[in-house]
Coordinates of C-alpha atoms and ligand atoms in Angstrom, one line a residue:
X1 CA -61.3 -15.6 -10.4
X2 CA -64.6 -14.9 -8.5
X3 CA -65.5 -17.7 -6.1
X4 CA -69.2 -18.7 -6.2
X5 CA -69.8 -18.8 -2.5
X6 CA -73.3 -19.3 -0.9
X7 CA -72.3 -16.6 1.6
X8 CA -69.9 -14.2 0.0
X9 CA -69.3 -12.3 3.3
X10 CA -67.1 -15.2 4.4
X11 CA -64.5 -14.0 1.9
X12 CA -62.8 -11.3 4.0
X13 CA -59.9 -9.2 2.7
X14 CA -59.3 -7.2 5.9
X15 CA -57.5 -8.0 9.1
X16 CA -59.7 -8.5 12.2
X17 CA -58.5 -6.6 15.3
X18 CA -60.5 -5.9 18.5
X19 CA -63.8 -6.9 16.8
X20 CA -63.2 -4.6 13.8
X21 CA -62.3 -5.4 10.2
X22 CA -59.3 -3.1 9.5
X23 CA -56.8 -2.1 6.8
X24 CA -53.1 -1.6 7.4
X25 CA -52.1 1.8 8.8
X26 CA -50.1 2.2 5.6
X27 CA -53.1 1.2 3.5
X28 CA -50.8 -1.3 1.8
X29 CA -52.0 -4.8 0.8
X30 CA -50.4 -8.0 -0.5
X31 CA -51.8 -10.4 -3.1
X32 CA -53.0 -13.9 -2.3
X33 CA -52.6 -16.3 -5.2
X34 CA -54.4 -19.4 -6.4
X35 CA -51.6 -21.9 -6.7
X36 CA -53.4 -23.8 -9.4
X37 CA -53.5 -20.8 -11.8
X38 CA -51.2 -18.1 -10.4
X39 CA -54.2 -15.7 -10.4
X40 CA -54.5 -13.1 -7.6
X41 CA -57.7 -14.1 -5.7
X42 CA -57.5 -11.4 -2.9
X43 CA -55.6 -8.5 -1.5
X44 CA -55.0 -8.5 2.2
X45 CA -53.6 -5.8 4.5
X46 CA -49.9 -5.6 5.2
X47 CA -49.8 -5.1 8.9
X48 CA -46.7 -4.3 11.0
X49 CA -45.7 -4.0 14.7
X50 CA -48.1 -1.1 15.5
X51 CA -51.3 -2.9 14.4
X52 CA -50.0 -6.1 16.1
X53 CA -49.5 -4.2 19.3
X54 CA -53.0 -2.8 19.2
X55 CA -54.3 -6.4 18.7
X56 CA -52.3 -7.6 21.7
X57 CA -53.6 -4.7 23.8
X58 CA -57.1 -5.4 22.8
X59 CA -56.5 -9.1 23.8
X60 CA -55.4 -7.9 27.2
X61 CA -58.5 -5.8 27.7
X62 CA -60.7 -8.6 26.7
X63 CA -59.0 -11.4 28.6
X64 CA -60.2 -11.0 32.2
X65 CA -63.9 -10.7 31.1
X66 CA -63.5 -13.8 28.8
X67 CA -61.9 -15.8 31.6
X68 CA -64.6 -14.8 34.0
X69 CA -67.4 -16.2 31.9
X70 CA -68.7 -19.6 33.1
X71 CA -66.8 -22.4 31.3
X72 CA -70.2 -23.7 30.0
X73 CA -70.8 -20.3 28.4
X74 CA -67.5 -20.3 26.6
X75 CA -68.1 -23.9 25.7
X76 CA -71.5 -23.0 24.2
X77 CA -69.9 -20.3 22.0
X78 CA -67.2 -22.7 20.8
X79 CA -69.8 -25.3 20.0
X80 CA -71.7 -22.7 18.0
X81 CA -68.5 -21.8 16.2
X82 CA -67.9 -25.4 15.3
X83 CA -71.5 -25.7 14.1
X84 CA -71.2 -22.5 12.1
X85 CA -68.0 -23.9 10.4
X86 CA -69.8 -27.1 9.5
X87 CA -72.9 -25.3 8.3
X88 CA -70.6 -23.3 6.0
X89 CA -68.2 -26.1 5.1
X90 CA -68.8 -25.9 1.3
X91 CA -67.8 -22.2 1.3
X92 CA -64.9 -22.6 3.7
X93 CA -63.6 -25.5 1.6
X94 CA -63.9 -23.4 -1.6
X95 CA -61.9 -20.6 0.0
X96 CA -59.3 -23.1 1.1
X97 CA -58.9 -24.8 -2.2
X98 CA -58.6 -21.4 -3.9
X99 CA -55.8 -20.2 -1.7
X100 CA -54.0 -23.5 -0.9
X101 CA -54.7 -25.8 -3.9
X102 CA -55.8 -29.0 -2.2
X103 CA -58.7 -30.8 -3.8
X104 CA -62.1 -29.5 -2.7
X105 CA -63.2 -32.8 -0.9
X106 CA -60.0 -32.8 1.0
X107 CA -60.5 -29.2 1.9
X108 CA -64.0 -30.0 3.2
X109 CA -62.6 -32.8 5.3
X110 CA -60.1 -30.3 6.7
X111 CA -63.0 -28.0 7.6
X112 CA -64.6 -30.8 9.7
X113 CA -61.2 -31.5 11.3
X114 CA -60.8 -27.8 12.0
X115 CA -64.3 -27.5 13.5
X116 CA -63.7 -30.5 15.7
X117 CA -61.1 -28.6 17.8
X118 CA -63.7 -26.0 18.8
X119 CA -66.2 -28.8 19.6
X120 CA -63.7 -30.9 21.6
X121 CA -61.9 -28.2 23.5
X122 CA -65.2 -26.4 24.3
X123 CA -66.4 -29.6 26.0
X124 CA -63.1 -29.9 27.8
X125 CA -63.3 -26.3 29.1
X126 CA -65.8 -27.6 31.7
X127 CA -63.2 -30.1 33.0
X128 CA -60.2 -27.8 33.9
X129 CA -60.0 -29.2 37.4
X130 CA -57.7 -28.1 40.3
X131 CA -56.1 -30.3 43.0
X132 CA -55.9 -30.6 46.7
X133 CA -52.7 -32.0 48.2
X134 CA -52.4 -33.7 51.6
X135 CA -50.5 -31.1 53.7
X136 CA -47.3 -31.7 55.7
X137 CA -48.6 -29.5 58.5
X138 CA -52.0 -30.1 60.3
X139 CA -53.2 -26.5 60.2
X140 CA -52.6 -26.2 56.4
X141 CA -54.6 -26.9 53.3
X142 CA -52.7 -27.0 50.0
X143 CA -54.7 -26.2 46.8
X144 CA -53.6 -25.9 43.2
X145 CA -55.6 -23.9 40.7
X146 CA -55.2 -24.2 36.9
X147 CA -55.7 -20.8 35.4
X148 CA -55.6 -19.4 31.9
X149 CA -52.1 -18.2 31.1
X150 CA -53.5 -14.9 29.7
X151 CA -52.8 -13.3 26.3
X152 CA -51.5 -15.7 23.7
X153 CA -50.3 -15.5 20.1
X154 CA -50.3 -18.1 17.3
X155 CA -48.4 -18.3 14.1
X156 CA -49.7 -20.8 11.6
X157 CA -48.5 -22.4 8.3
X158 CA -50.2 -22.6 4.9
X159 CA -50.6 -26.4 4.6
X160 CA -53.7 -26.6 6.8
X161 CA -55.1 -23.1 6.5
X162 CA -58.1 -23.8 8.7
X163 CA -57.1 -26.6 11.1
X164 CA -53.8 -25.1 12.3
X165 CA -55.5 -21.8 13.4
X166 CA -58.3 -23.7 15.1
X167 CA -56.0 -26.2 16.8
X168 CA -54.3 -23.2 18.5
X169 CA -57.2 -20.9 19.1
X170 CA -59.7 -23.6 20.4
X171 CA -57.8 -24.6 23.6
X172 CA -56.7 -21.1 24.2
X173 CA -60.3 -19.7 24.1
X174 CA -61.7 -22.7 25.8
X175 CA -59.8 -22.1 29.0
X176 CA -60.2 -18.3 29.1
X177 CA -57.1 -17.1 27.2
X178 CA -57.3 -14.6 24.3
X179 CA -55.3 -15.1 21.1
X180 CA -53.8 -12.9 18.3
X181 CA -53.1 -15.1 15.3
X182 CA -51.0 -14.6 12.3
X183 CA -51.9 -16.9 9.4
X184 CA -49.4 -17.7 6.7
X185 CA -49.1 -15.1 3.9
X186 CA -50.0 -17.7 1.3
X187 CA -53.3 -18.6 3.0
X188 CA -54.8 -15.9 5.2
X189 CA -58.4 -16.2 3.9
X190 CA -59.4 -19.4 5.7
X191 CA -58.4 -17.9 9.1
X192 CA -60.2 -14.7 8.3
X193 CA -63.4 -16.7 7.4
X194 CA -63.1 -18.4 10.8
X195 CA -62.9 -15.0 12.5
X196 CA -66.0 -13.8 10.6
X197 CA -67.9 -16.8 12.0
X198 CA -66.4 -16.2 15.5
X199 CA -67.8 -12.7 15.4
X200 CA -71.2 -14.0 14.3
X201 CA -71.5 -16.5 17.2
X202 CA -70.7 -13.8 19.7
X203 CA -67.1 -14.3 20.6
X204 CA -66.4 -10.8 22.2
X205 CA -64.2 -8.2 20.6
X206 CA -60.5 -8.7 21.3
X207 CA -60.7 -12.4 22.3
X208 CA -59.6 -13.7 18.8
X209 CA -57.9 -11.3 16.4
X210 CA -56.2 -12.0 13.1
X211 CA -53.2 -10.0 11.9
X212 CA -52.1 -10.4 8.3
X213 CA -48.8 -9.7 6.6
X214 CA -46.6 -11.0 3.9
X215 CA -43.1 -12.4 4.1
X216 CA -41.5 -9.0 4.6
X217 CA -44.0 -8.1 7.4
X218 CA -43.7 -11.4 9.2
X219 CA -40.5 -10.4 11.2
X220 CA -42.2 -7.2 12.3
X221 CA -45.4 -9.0 13.4
X222 CA -43.5 -11.9 14.9
X223 CA -41.0 -9.4 16.6
X224 CA -43.9 -7.6 18.3
X225 CA -45.6 -10.9 19.3
X226 CA -42.4 -12.3 20.9
X227 CA -41.1 -9.1 22.6
X228 CA -44.4 -7.7 23.9
X229 CA -44.5 -8.4 27.7
X230 CA -48.3 -8.7 27.6
X231 CA -48.1 -11.9 25.6
X232 CA -47.6 -14.9 27.9
X233 CA -47.5 -17.7 25.4
X234 CA -46.6 -18.3 21.7
X235 CA -47.8 -21.3 19.8
X236 CA -46.1 -21.8 16.4
X237 CA -46.3 -24.4 13.7
X238 CA -43.8 -24.1 10.9
X239 CA -40.2 -24.8 10.1
X240 CA -37.6 -25.7 12.7
X241 CA -35.4 -22.8 11.6
X242 CA -38.1 -20.2 12.3
X243 CA -39.2 -22.0 15.5
X244 CA -35.7 -21.7 16.9
X245 CA -35.6 -18.0 16.2
X246 CA -39.0 -17.4 17.8
X247 CA -38.0 -19.4 20.8
X248 CA -34.9 -17.3 21.2
X249 CA -36.9 -14.1 20.8
X250 CA -39.4 -15.3 23.5
X251 CA -36.6 -15.7 26.0
X252 CA -36.4 -12.0 26.5
X253 CA -39.8 -12.0 28.3
X254 CA -39.7 -15.6 29.4
X255 CA -42.9 -16.6 27.5
X256 CA -44.2 -20.2 27.4
X257 CA -43.7 -21.6 23.9
X258 CA -45.2 -24.5 22.1
X259 CA -43.6 -25.4 18.8
X260 CA -44.7 -27.9 16.2
X261 CA -41.8 -28.0 13.8
X262 CA -40.4 -30.0 10.9
X263 CA -40.5 -33.8 10.7
X264 CA -38.7 -36.4 8.7
X265 CA -41.1 -39.2 9.2
X266 CA -39.8 -42.8 8.8
X267 CA -42.4 -45.3 7.4
X268 CA -41.2 -48.8 8.4
X269 CA -42.6 -51.8 6.6
X270 CA -41.5 -55.2 7.9
X271 CA -41.6 -58.5 6.0
X272 CA -44.6 -59.6 8.0
X273 CA -46.6 -56.5 7.3
X274 CA -50.1 -56.6 5.7
X275 CA -49.2 -55.1 2.3
X276 CA -52.8 -53.8 1.8
X277 CA -52.6 -51.9 5.0
X278 CA -49.2 -50.5 4.2
X279 CA -50.3 -49.3 0.7
X280 CA -53.5 -47.8 2.0
X281 CA -51.4 -46.0 4.5
X282 CA -49.0 -44.6 1.9
X283 CA -51.9 -43.2 0.1
X284 CA -52.7 -41.1 3.2
X285 CA -49.2 -40.5 4.7
X286 CA -47.6 -39.7 1.4
X287 CA -50.4 -38.3 -0.9
X288 CA -52.6 -36.4 1.6
X289 CA -52.2 -32.7 0.8
X290 CA -49.7 -33.7 -2.0
X291 CA -47.2 -34.7 0.7
X292 CA -47.2 -31.2 2.2
X293 CA -47.7 -32.1 5.9
X294 CA -45.2 -32.2 8.7
X295 CA -46.1 -35.9 9.3
X296 CA -45.8 -37.0 5.7
X297 CA -43.9 -40.2 5.2
X298 CA -40.5 -38.9 4.2
X299 CA -38.3 -42.0 4.4
X300 CA -40.0 -45.3 3.4
X301 CA -37.9 -48.1 4.9
X302 CA -38.9 -51.5 3.6
X303 CA -37.4 -54.9 4.7
X304 CA -35.7 -56.9 2.0
X305 CA -38.2 -59.8 1.9
X306 CA -41.2 -57.5 1.1
X307 CA -39.3 -54.8 -0.7
X308 CA -40.0 -55.7 -4.4
X309 CA -43.7 -56.5 -3.8
X310 CA -44.1 -53.2 -1.9
X311 CA -42.5 -51.2 -4.6
X312 CA -44.7 -52.7 -7.3
X313 CA -47.8 -51.9 -5.3
X314 CA -46.7 -48.3 -4.6
X315 CA -46.1 -47.8 -8.3
X316 CA -49.6 -49.2 -9.0
X317 CA -51.1 -47.0 -6.3
X318 CA -49.2 -43.9 -7.5
X319 CA -50.5 -44.4 -11.1
X320 CA -54.0 -43.9 -9.7
X321 CA -53.2 -40.5 -8.0
X322 CA -54.5 -37.8 -10.3
X323 CA -52.7 -34.4 -10.2
X324 CA -55.1 -31.7 -11.2
X325 CA -56.5 -28.3 -10.0
X326 CA -58.3 -28.7 -6.7
X327 CA -61.7 -27.7 -8.2
X328 CA -61.4 -30.5 -10.8
X329 CA -63.6 -33.4 -9.4
X330 CA -61.1 -35.9 -10.6
X331 CA -58.2 -34.4 -8.7
X332 CA -56.7 -36.5 -5.9
X333 CA -53.7 -34.1 -5.4
X334 CA -53.4 -30.5 -6.3
X335 CA -50.4 -28.3 -7.0
X336 CA -47.6 -27.6 -4.6
X337 CA -48.1 -24.3 -2.8
X338 CA -45.5 -22.1 -4.7
X339 CA -42.3 -22.0 -6.7
X340 CA -39.9 -22.4 -3.7
X341 CA -41.9 -25.6 -2.8
X342 CA -41.5 -26.9 -6.3
X343 CA -37.7 -26.0 -6.4
X344 CA -37.2 -28.0 -3.2
X345 CA -39.0 -31.1 -4.5
X346 CA -37.2 -30.9 -7.9
X347 CA -33.8 -30.5 -6.1
X348 CA -34.5 -33.5 -4.0
X349 CA -35.4 -35.6 -7.0
X350 CA -32.3 -34.4 -8.9
X351 CA -30.1 -35.2 -6.0
X352 CA -31.6 -38.7 -5.7
X353 CA -30.8 -39.4 -9.4
X354 CA -27.2 -38.3 -9.1
X355 CA -26.8 -40.6 -6.1
X356 CA -28.1 -43.6 -8.0
X357 CA -31.8 -43.5 -7.3
X358 CA -34.0 -45.2 -9.8
X359 CA -37.1 -43.1 -10.7
X360 CA -39.8 -45.7 -11.4
X361 CA -42.6 -43.2 -11.8
X362 CA -43.0 -39.4 -12.2
X363 CA -40.0 -37.2 -11.3
X364 CA -41.2 -34.1 -13.0
X365 CA -44.0 -31.6 -13.3
X366 CA -47.3 -32.6 -15.0
X367 CA -46.9 -32.1 -18.7
X368 CA -50.3 -30.4 -19.2
X369 CA -50.9 -28.5 -15.9
X370 CA -47.2 -27.4 -15.6
X371 CA -46.7 -24.8 -12.9
X372 CA -46.2 -26.5 -9.5
X373 CA -48.3 -29.6 -10.3
X374 CA -45.7 -32.3 -9.5
X375 CA -46.3 -35.9 -10.6
X376 CA -46.6 -38.7 -8.0
X377 CA -43.1 -40.0 -7.9
X378 CA -41.6 -43.3 -6.8
X379 CA -37.8 -43.7 -6.4
X380 CA -35.9 -46.7 -5.2
X381 CA -32.4 -47.2 -3.8
X382 CA -32.6 -44.5 -1.2
X383 CA -30.1 -44.1 1.6
X384 CA -29.2 -41.6 4.3
X385 CA -26.8 -39.7 2.1
X386 CA -29.7 -38.3 0.0
X387 CA -30.9 -34.8 0.6
X388 CA -34.5 -36.0 0.9
X389 CA -33.4 -38.4 3.7
X390 CA -32.3 -35.4 5.8
X391 CA -34.9 -32.8 5.2
X392 CA -38.6 -33.1 4.6
X393 CA -39.5 -33.1 0.9
X394 CA -43.0 -31.7 1.3
X395 CA -44.1 -33.2 -2.0
X396 CA -45.6 -36.3 -3.6
X397 CA -42.3 -38.3 -3.7
X398 CA -42.0 -41.8 -2.2
X399 CA -38.4 -42.7 -1.8
X400 CA -37.9 -46.3 -0.8
X401 CA -34.9 -47.5 1.3
X402 CA -34.2 -51.2 1.8
X403 CA -33.2 -52.6 5.2
X404 CA -32.4 -56.0 6.5
X405 CA -32.9 -56.2 10.3
X406 CA -35.2 -54.6 12.9
X407 CA -32.2 -53.1 14.6
X408 CA -31.1 -51.5 11.3
X409 CA -34.6 -50.1 10.7
X410 CA -34.7 -48.4 14.2
X411 CA -31.2 -47.1 13.8
X412 CA -31.9 -45.5 10.4
X413 CA -35.3 -44.2 11.5
X414 CA -33.7 -42.4 14.5
X415 CA -30.7 -41.1 12.5
X416 CA -32.1 -37.5 12.2
X417 CA -32.4 -34.5 14.5
X418 CA -36.2 -34.6 14.0
X419 CA -38.8 -36.7 15.9
X420 CA -42.4 -35.8 15.0
X421 CA -44.2 -38.9 13.6
X422 CA -43.2 -42.4 12.6
X423 CA -45.1 -45.2 10.9
X424 CA -44.8 -48.9 11.7
X425 CA -46.2 -51.9 9.7
X426 CA -45.9 -55.4 11.2
X427 CA -48.2 -58.1 12.5
X428 CA -45.8 -59.1 15.3
X429 CA -47.1 -57.6 18.5
X430 CA -43.8 -58.0 20.3
X431 CA -42.1 -56.1 17.5
X432 CA -44.7 -53.3 17.7
X433 CA -43.7 -52.8 21.4
X434 CA -40.0 -53.1 20.8
X435 CA -39.9 -50.8 17.8
X436 CA -42.6 -48.4 19.1
X437 CA -40.6 -47.9 22.3
X438 CA -37.3 -47.6 20.4
X439 CA -38.4 -44.9 18.0
X440 CA -37.5 -41.4 19.1
X441 CA -40.7 -39.8 17.9
X442 CA -43.6 -38.0 19.5
X443 CA -46.3 -40.0 17.6
X444 CA -46.2 -43.6 16.3
X445 CA -48.7 -44.8 13.8
X446 CA -49.1 -48.6 14.0
X447 CA -50.5 -50.2 10.8
X448 CA -52.2 -46.9 9.8
X449 CA -51.4 -43.8 7.8
X450 CA -53.7 -41.5 9.7
X451 CA -53.2 -40.3 13.3
X452 CA -54.6 -36.7 13.4
X453 CA -57.5 -36.1 15.8
X454 CA -58.5 -33.3 18.2
X455 CA -58.6 -36.0 21.0
X456 CA -54.9 -37.0 20.6
X457 CA -51.7 -35.3 21.6
X458 CA -50.0 -34.0 18.4
X459 CA -46.4 -33.0 18.7
X460 CA -42.8 -34.1 18.5
X461 CA -39.5 -34.5 20.3
X462 CA -35.9 -33.4 19.5
X463 CA -35.9 -30.6 16.9
X464 CA -39.5 -31.3 15.9
X465 CA -40.8 -29.2 18.8
X466 CA -42.0 -28.6 22.3
X467 CA -45.4 -29.2 23.8
X468 CA -48.5 -30.9 22.4
X469 CA -51.6 -29.8 20.6
X470 CA -54.9 -31.6 20.8
X471 CA -56.1 -33.7 23.8
X472 CA -56.0 -32.6 27.5
X473 CA -52.2 -32.1 27.0
X474 CA -53.0 -29.4 24.5
X475 CA -55.1 -27.6 27.2
X476 CA -52.2 -27.7 29.7
X477 CA -50.1 -25.6 27.4
X478 CA -52.6 -22.7 27.9
X479 CA -52.8 -23.0 31.7
X480 CA -50.6 -22.0 34.6
X481 CA -50.6 -23.7 37.9
X482 CA -51.2 -21.6 41.0
X483 CA -50.4 -23.2 44.3
X484 CA -52.2 -21.7 47.3
X485 CA -51.1 -22.6 50.8
X486 CA -53.8 -21.8 53.4
X487 CA -52.5 -21.7 57.0
X488 CA -54.2 -21.2 60.3
X489 CA -56.9 -23.9 59.9
X490 CA -56.7 -25.1 63.6
X491 CA -58.8 -27.5 65.6
X492 CA -61.5 -25.7 67.6
Ligands
SIN1 C1 -49.1 -30.6 10.1 O1 -48.7 -30.9 9.0 O2 -48.4 -29.9 10.8 C2 -50.4 -31.0 10.6 C3 -50.9 -32.3 10.1 C4 -52.2 -32.8 10.7 O3 -52.7 -32.2 11.6 O4 -52.6 -33.9 10.4

């Protein structure tokens, strides 16, 4: 397939290291597929430890100069980069749909979301303030600086091929860090397109590099990133299993880590909920990106009194969800990313059936599109013994549990090692506070299905991760405190 881009030079098939577009030392490449068709759309270099080391060394050479720039000059460049992304949004969205499968309008919305990180963090770069502290001794002044941590690395997933790279790179670059980023092997092209635009707006060589590799290369690239003492921080979004491994590997050189890992989001609907709000929220929290987000509603817990009405409305809604290739204007969800993703969704549905779940809609791949196009699926009778209640399904499957009391809802919702996002639907303000405070989650959505924004702290508790991305808390993760004690300031 040849993509009809307005600017074909955004379609990069080389890695970007130290301001140069490069091949692998071995000359080897790996294919990038269109999940809608299975066609190869690009071939991208298979890098390993040596190329990653060179990228890290370039990041070290570039870091001091980048940090020395005035904050407002870094901010201007990041703003230019955000603007360049928006100006090229049609092309960036086309690249994203081709490699990830999400419908083109949704990809375009992701480009705007991705660009917003450069805009917001660029502005915030000017507000990295220090502190003065009243000293315990008269001749002293105590001062705290907040300085960039130095060279950082990022590893990003395939579900948001543009927004996850920018959510990591934007705060890093804003405060004067440099970053070497490895995008997922399924979706490297969106990150490479961002690097192309970064080069065009004048981000200096070495400040932002992209290393590419397939599943076999990932441990070599990740191994270099986590063991190289130059690297002072790792930011990872992906599975809890890989996050634990990276955290262990980072211990050897005591790197700062931020991890945005798996979720198992509960979606609580109480009897007094506004049904229209809850259904509109399911449309986003379940069907956005075909359910392939870490914050997708995974366990839909509905109170007995509203259960049947809710189920009827979810089925009605799900019938309007159209599964089709992402470039088809009628598509509301695209294919799942690949065969392992399909196998997991199919396994969860099969498990639900054997445990007495009633499939009211879907439950299979789309008859015409086949491949990984999974139908919007609604299943009732869920409980915590089901596989899909214990691991995230990452697919368009709504499994409805029934609960009786508020205490039950909170207990079931918290019955998981994960704690990323939770959703809560009720009109009772006291309940909002009680349940909101009782849920062991990093993010609580109240009467809405959408919580993502550059301005807000995104992240989880328990095995869903460490640290926050977005907001001023996301900036902190790329800063070190330096305490300076000045002595000898005596009265004349
Ligand atoms: C994720 O799935 O990790 C990110 C979702 C979002 O930013 O909305």
